[in-house]
Coordinates of C-alpha atoms and ligand atoms in Angstrom, one line a residue:
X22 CA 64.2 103.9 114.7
X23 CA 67.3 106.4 114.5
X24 CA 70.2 104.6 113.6
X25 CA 73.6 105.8 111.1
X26 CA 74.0 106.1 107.4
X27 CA 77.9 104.2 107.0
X28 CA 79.9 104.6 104.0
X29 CA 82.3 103.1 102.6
X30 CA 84.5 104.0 99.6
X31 CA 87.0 101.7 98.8
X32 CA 89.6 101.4 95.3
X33 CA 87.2 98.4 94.0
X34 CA 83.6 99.0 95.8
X35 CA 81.2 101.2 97.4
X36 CA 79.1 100.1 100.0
X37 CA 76.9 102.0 102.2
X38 CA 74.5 100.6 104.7
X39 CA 72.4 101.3 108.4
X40 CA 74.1 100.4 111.3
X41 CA 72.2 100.6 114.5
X42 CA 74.0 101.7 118.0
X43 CA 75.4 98.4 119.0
X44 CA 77.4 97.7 115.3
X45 CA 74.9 95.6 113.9
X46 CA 74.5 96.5 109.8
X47 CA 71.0 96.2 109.1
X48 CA 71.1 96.7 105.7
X49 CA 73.6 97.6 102.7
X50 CA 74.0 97.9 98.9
X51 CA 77.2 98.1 97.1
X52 CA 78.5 99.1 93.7
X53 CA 82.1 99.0 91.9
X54 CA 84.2 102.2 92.5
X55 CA 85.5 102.1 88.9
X56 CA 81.2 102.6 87.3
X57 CA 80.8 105.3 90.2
X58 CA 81.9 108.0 87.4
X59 CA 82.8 112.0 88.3
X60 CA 82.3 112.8 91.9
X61 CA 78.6 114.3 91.7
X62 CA 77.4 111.2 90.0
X63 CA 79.0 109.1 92.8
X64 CA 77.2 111.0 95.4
X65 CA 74.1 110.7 93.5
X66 CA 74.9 107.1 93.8
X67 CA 75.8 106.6 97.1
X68 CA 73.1 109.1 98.6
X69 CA 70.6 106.3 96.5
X70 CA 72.2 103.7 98.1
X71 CA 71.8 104.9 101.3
X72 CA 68.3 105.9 100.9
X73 CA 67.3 102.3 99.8
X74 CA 69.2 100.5 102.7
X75 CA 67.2 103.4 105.3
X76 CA 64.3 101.7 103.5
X77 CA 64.7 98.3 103.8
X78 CA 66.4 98.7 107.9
X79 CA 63.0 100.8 108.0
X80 CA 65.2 103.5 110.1
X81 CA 65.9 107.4 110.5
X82 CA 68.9 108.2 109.5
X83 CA 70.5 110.6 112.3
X84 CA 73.7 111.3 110.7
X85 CA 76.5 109.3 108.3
X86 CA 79.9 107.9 109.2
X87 CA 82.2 107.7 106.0
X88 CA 85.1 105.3 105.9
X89 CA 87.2 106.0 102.7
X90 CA 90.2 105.4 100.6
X91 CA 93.0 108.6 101.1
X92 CA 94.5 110.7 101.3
X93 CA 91.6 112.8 103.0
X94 CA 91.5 115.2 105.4
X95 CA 89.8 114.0 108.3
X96 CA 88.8 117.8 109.6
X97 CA 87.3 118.9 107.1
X98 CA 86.2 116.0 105.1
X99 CA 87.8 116.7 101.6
X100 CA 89.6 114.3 99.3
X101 CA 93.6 114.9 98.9
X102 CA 95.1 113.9 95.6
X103 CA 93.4 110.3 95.2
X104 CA 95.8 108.3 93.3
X105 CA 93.5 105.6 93.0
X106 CA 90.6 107.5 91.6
X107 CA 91.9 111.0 91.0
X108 CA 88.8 111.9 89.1
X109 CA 87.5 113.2 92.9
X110 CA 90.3 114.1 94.1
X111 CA 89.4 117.7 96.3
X112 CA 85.7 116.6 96.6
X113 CA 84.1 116.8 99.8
X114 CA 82.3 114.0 100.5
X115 CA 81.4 115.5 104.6
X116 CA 79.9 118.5 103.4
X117 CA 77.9 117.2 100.5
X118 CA 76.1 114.1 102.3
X119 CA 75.5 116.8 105.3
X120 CA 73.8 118.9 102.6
X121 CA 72.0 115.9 100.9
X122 CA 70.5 114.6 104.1
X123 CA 70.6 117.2 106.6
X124 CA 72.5 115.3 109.9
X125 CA 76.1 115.5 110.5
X126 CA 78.7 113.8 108.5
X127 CA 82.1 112.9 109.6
X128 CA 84.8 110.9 107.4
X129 CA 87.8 109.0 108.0
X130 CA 90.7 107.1 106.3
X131 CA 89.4 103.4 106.1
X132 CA 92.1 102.1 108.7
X133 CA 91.3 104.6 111.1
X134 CA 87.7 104.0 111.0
X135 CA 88.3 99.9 110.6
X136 CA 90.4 100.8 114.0
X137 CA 87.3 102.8 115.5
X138 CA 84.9 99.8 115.1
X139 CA 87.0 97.3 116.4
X140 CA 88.2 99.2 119.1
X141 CA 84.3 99.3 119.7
X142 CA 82.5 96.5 118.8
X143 CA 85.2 93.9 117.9
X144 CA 88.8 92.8 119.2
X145 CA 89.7 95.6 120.6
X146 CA 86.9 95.9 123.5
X147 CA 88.3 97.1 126.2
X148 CA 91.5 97.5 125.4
X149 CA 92.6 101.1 125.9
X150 CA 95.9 101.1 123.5
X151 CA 95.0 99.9 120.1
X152 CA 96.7 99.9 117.0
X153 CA 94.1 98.1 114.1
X154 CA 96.7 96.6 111.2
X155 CA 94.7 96.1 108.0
X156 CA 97.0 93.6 105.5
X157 CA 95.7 93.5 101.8
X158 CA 96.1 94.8 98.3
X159 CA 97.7 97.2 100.3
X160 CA 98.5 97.9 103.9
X161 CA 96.7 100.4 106.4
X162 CA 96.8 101.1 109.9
X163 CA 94.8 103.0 113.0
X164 CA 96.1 103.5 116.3
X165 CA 93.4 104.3 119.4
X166 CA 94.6 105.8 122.2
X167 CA 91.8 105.4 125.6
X168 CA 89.2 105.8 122.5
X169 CA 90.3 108.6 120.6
X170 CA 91.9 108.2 117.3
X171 CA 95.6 109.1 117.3
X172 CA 96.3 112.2 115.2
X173 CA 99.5 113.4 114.1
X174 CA 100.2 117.0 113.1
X175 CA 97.0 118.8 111.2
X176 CA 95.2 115.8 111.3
X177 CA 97.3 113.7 110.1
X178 CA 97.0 109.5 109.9
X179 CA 100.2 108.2 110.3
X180 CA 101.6 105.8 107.6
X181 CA 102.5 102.4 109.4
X182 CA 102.8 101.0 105.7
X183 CA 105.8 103.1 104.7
X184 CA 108.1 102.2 107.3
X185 CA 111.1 100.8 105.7
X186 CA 112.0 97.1 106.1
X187 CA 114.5 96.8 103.7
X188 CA 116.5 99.3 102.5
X189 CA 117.7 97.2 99.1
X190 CA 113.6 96.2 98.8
X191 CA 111.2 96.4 96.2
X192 CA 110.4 99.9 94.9
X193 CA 107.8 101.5 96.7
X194 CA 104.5 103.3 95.4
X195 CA 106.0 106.5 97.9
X196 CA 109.6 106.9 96.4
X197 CA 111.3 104.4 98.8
X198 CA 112.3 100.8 98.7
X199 CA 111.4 97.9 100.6
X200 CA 108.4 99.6 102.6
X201 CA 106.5 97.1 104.5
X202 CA 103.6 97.3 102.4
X203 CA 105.9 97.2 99.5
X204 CA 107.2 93.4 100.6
X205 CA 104.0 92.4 102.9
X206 CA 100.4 93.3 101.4
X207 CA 99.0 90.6 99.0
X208 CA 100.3 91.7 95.3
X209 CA 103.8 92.0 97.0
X210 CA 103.4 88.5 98.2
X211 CA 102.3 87.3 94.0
X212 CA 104.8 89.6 92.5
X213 CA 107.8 87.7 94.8
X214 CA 106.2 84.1 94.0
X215 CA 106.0 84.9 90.7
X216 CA 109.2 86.2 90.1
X217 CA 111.2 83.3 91.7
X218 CA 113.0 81.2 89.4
X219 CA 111.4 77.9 90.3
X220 CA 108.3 79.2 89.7
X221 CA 105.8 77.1 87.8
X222 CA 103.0 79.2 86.2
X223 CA 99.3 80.0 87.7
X224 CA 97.7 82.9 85.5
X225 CA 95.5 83.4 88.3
X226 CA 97.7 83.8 91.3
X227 CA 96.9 85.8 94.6
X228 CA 97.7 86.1 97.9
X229 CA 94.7 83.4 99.1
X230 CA 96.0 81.2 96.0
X231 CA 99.6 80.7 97.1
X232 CA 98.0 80.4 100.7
X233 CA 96.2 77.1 99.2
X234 CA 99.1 76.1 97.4
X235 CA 101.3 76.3 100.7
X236 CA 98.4 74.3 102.6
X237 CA 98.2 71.8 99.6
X238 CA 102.4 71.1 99.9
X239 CA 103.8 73.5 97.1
X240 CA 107.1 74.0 98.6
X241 CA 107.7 77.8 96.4
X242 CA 103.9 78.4 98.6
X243 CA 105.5 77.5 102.0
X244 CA 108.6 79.5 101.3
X245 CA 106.5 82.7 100.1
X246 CA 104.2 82.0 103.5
X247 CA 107.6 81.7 105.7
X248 CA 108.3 85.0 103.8
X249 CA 105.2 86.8 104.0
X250 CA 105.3 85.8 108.0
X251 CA 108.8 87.4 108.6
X252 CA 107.8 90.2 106.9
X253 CA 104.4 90.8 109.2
X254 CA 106.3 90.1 112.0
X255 CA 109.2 92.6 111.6
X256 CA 106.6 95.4 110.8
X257 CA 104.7 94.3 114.1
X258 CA 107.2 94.2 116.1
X259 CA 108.2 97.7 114.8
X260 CA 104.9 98.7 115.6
X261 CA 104.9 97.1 119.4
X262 CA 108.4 98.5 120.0
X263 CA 107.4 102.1 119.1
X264 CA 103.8 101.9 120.8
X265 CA 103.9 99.3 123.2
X266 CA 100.5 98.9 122.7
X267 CA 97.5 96.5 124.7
X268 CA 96.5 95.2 121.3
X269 CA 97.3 94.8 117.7
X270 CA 94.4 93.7 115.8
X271 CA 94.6 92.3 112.2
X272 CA 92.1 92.6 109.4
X273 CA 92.2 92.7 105.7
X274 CA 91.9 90.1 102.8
X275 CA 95.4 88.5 103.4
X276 CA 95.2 88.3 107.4
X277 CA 91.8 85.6 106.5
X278 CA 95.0 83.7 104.9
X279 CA 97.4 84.3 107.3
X280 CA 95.4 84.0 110.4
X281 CA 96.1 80.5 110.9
X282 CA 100.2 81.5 111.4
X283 CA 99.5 83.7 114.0
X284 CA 101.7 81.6 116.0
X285 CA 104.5 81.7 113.5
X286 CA 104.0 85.7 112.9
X287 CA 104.1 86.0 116.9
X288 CA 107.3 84.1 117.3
X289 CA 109.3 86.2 114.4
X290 CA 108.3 89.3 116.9
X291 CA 109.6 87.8 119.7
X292 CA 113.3 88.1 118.1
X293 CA 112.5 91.7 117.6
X294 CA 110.7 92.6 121.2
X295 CA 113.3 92.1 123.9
X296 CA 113.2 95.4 125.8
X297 CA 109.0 95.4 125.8
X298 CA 106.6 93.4 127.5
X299 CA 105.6 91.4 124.1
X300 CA 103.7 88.7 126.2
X301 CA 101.2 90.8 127.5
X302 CA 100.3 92.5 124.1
X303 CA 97.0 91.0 122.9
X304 CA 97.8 89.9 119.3
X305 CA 94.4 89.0 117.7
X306 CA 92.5 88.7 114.4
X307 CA 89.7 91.4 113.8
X308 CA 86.7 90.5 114.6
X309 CA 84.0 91.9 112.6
X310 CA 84.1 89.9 109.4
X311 CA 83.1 91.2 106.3
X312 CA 81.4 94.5 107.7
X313 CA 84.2 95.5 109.2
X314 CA 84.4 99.3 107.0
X315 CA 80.9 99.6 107.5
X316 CA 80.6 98.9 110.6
X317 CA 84.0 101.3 111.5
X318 CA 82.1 103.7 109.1
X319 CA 79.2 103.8 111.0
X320 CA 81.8 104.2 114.4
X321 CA 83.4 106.9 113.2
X322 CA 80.4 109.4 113.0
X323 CA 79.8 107.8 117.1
X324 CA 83.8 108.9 117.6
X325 CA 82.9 112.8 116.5
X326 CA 79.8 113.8 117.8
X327 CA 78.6 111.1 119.8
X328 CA 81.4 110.5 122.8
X329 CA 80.4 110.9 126.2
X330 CA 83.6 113.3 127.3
Ligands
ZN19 ZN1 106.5 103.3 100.8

């Protein structure tokens, strides 16, 4: 059986798995980012990886869909300055795994192609304006227009994460202050909580642990829930005031945590979404769980050379 090779690179892990034509990941492997080495080794790596999960799904593979960690250029397939592993930074992951197994390769940013496989086989079915919001050590962001990826200039993904909430904020990793991924993803949620002066102590805290503590009655947990909320809910309504969108769809690690105020992220928008019809955009978790890169990995190879025009 044909089916596609999916990649996806990621700060922490490597995974890369066969996906068949309806989403479903038939098999996968994974390894840690950081024991991946220089880029030739990695490919060596991940081109074994995906030869063993062919294997064990017992399928063809008829060309690869990557899903990675930027900046990247999406037309060409080449890393950008990676500041997260800058070892591979300029490598060209497209052309290489093309090479290595003979079928075409296309690669995304890991939002975009989260927002391609939801936009496919999750959330966002049939919903032709989609922007894909991905909250977790960091925050990332796709926008589908009737299908297509939105592009900006030269293929550029635009940054939904550096859009500035606060001007008098927490530094940011781009220059500014008070970025929304600089307040809202999960390490800006524990560096808040733990910075507070009636904070208590947990060596081990993280955005699902102050989640807990705020479900178990901590009041410092509520307030940095009532905080994290606020600070979702500005961004999104940003986001729904620029785009005006059918749909905003939420993944990542801290959107498992903060799924259950959906209600409470929805109302903070409100304030901010007088002039557009907020009550007829869709505002929904992701749907496709833990395979959601792969699965958008494998969707973004469809979203090149496989779209009915
Ligand atoms: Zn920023």
């Amino acid at each position: 059986m044909n089916a596609i090779g999916a990649v996806d690179i990621g700060g922490t892990k490597i995974a890369a798995g066969i996906v068949d034509d309806s989403g479903r990941v038939l098999a996968c492997r994974q390894a840690p980012t950081q024991t991946a080495g220089p880029w030739p080794q990695a490919l060596t790596l991940i081109a074994t990886m995906l030869r063993e999960a062919a294997r064990d799904a017992d399928a063809n593979i008829a060309g690869i869909g990557i899903g990675s960690t930027g900046p990247l250029d999406p037309l060409t397939g080449k890393f950008q300055n990676l500041d997260t592993i800058p070892q591979w930074s300029g490598a060209s992951p497209a052309d290489d795994l093309a090479r290595e197994f003979n079928v075409s390769v296309a690669m995304e940013n890991d939002a975009d192609a989260g927002a391609l496989g939801e936009a496919t086989w999750g959330a966002g079915r049939n919903k032709s304006r989609l922007i894909y919001v991905t909250v977790g050590t960091g925050i990332g962001g796709g926008i589908i227009l009737d299908g297509h990826l939105y592009r900006g200039v030269d293929g550029a993904h635009p940054e939904v994460a550096h859009q500035v909430i606060d001007v008098n904020g927490p530094p940011c990793s781009c220059g500014l202050r008070g970025c929304w991924e600089a307040l809202a993803c999960g390490p800006g949620m524990v560096k808040w909580m733990a910075s507070h002066p009636e904070y208590k102590g947990d060596p081990g805290l993280t955005a699902r642990r102050i989640y807990e503590h705020a479900m178990a009655g901590d009041p410092l947990a509520a307030r940095a829930v009532e905080r994290e909320n606020f600070y979702l809910g500005i961004g999104l309504a940003n986001l729904v005031n620029l785009f005006t969108p059918d749909a905003v769809i939420l993944g990542g690690s801290v959107m498992k945590s903060a799924g259950v105020f959906l209600n409470d992220i929805r109302k903070v928008m409100q304030q901010g979404c007088r002039f557009v019809p907020l009550d007829k955009v869709d505002l929904s978790l992701a749907s496709l769980g833990d395979d959601a890169n792969l699965i958008g990995a494998a969707r973004v190879w469809h979203h090149r050379f496989a779209q009915p025009q």
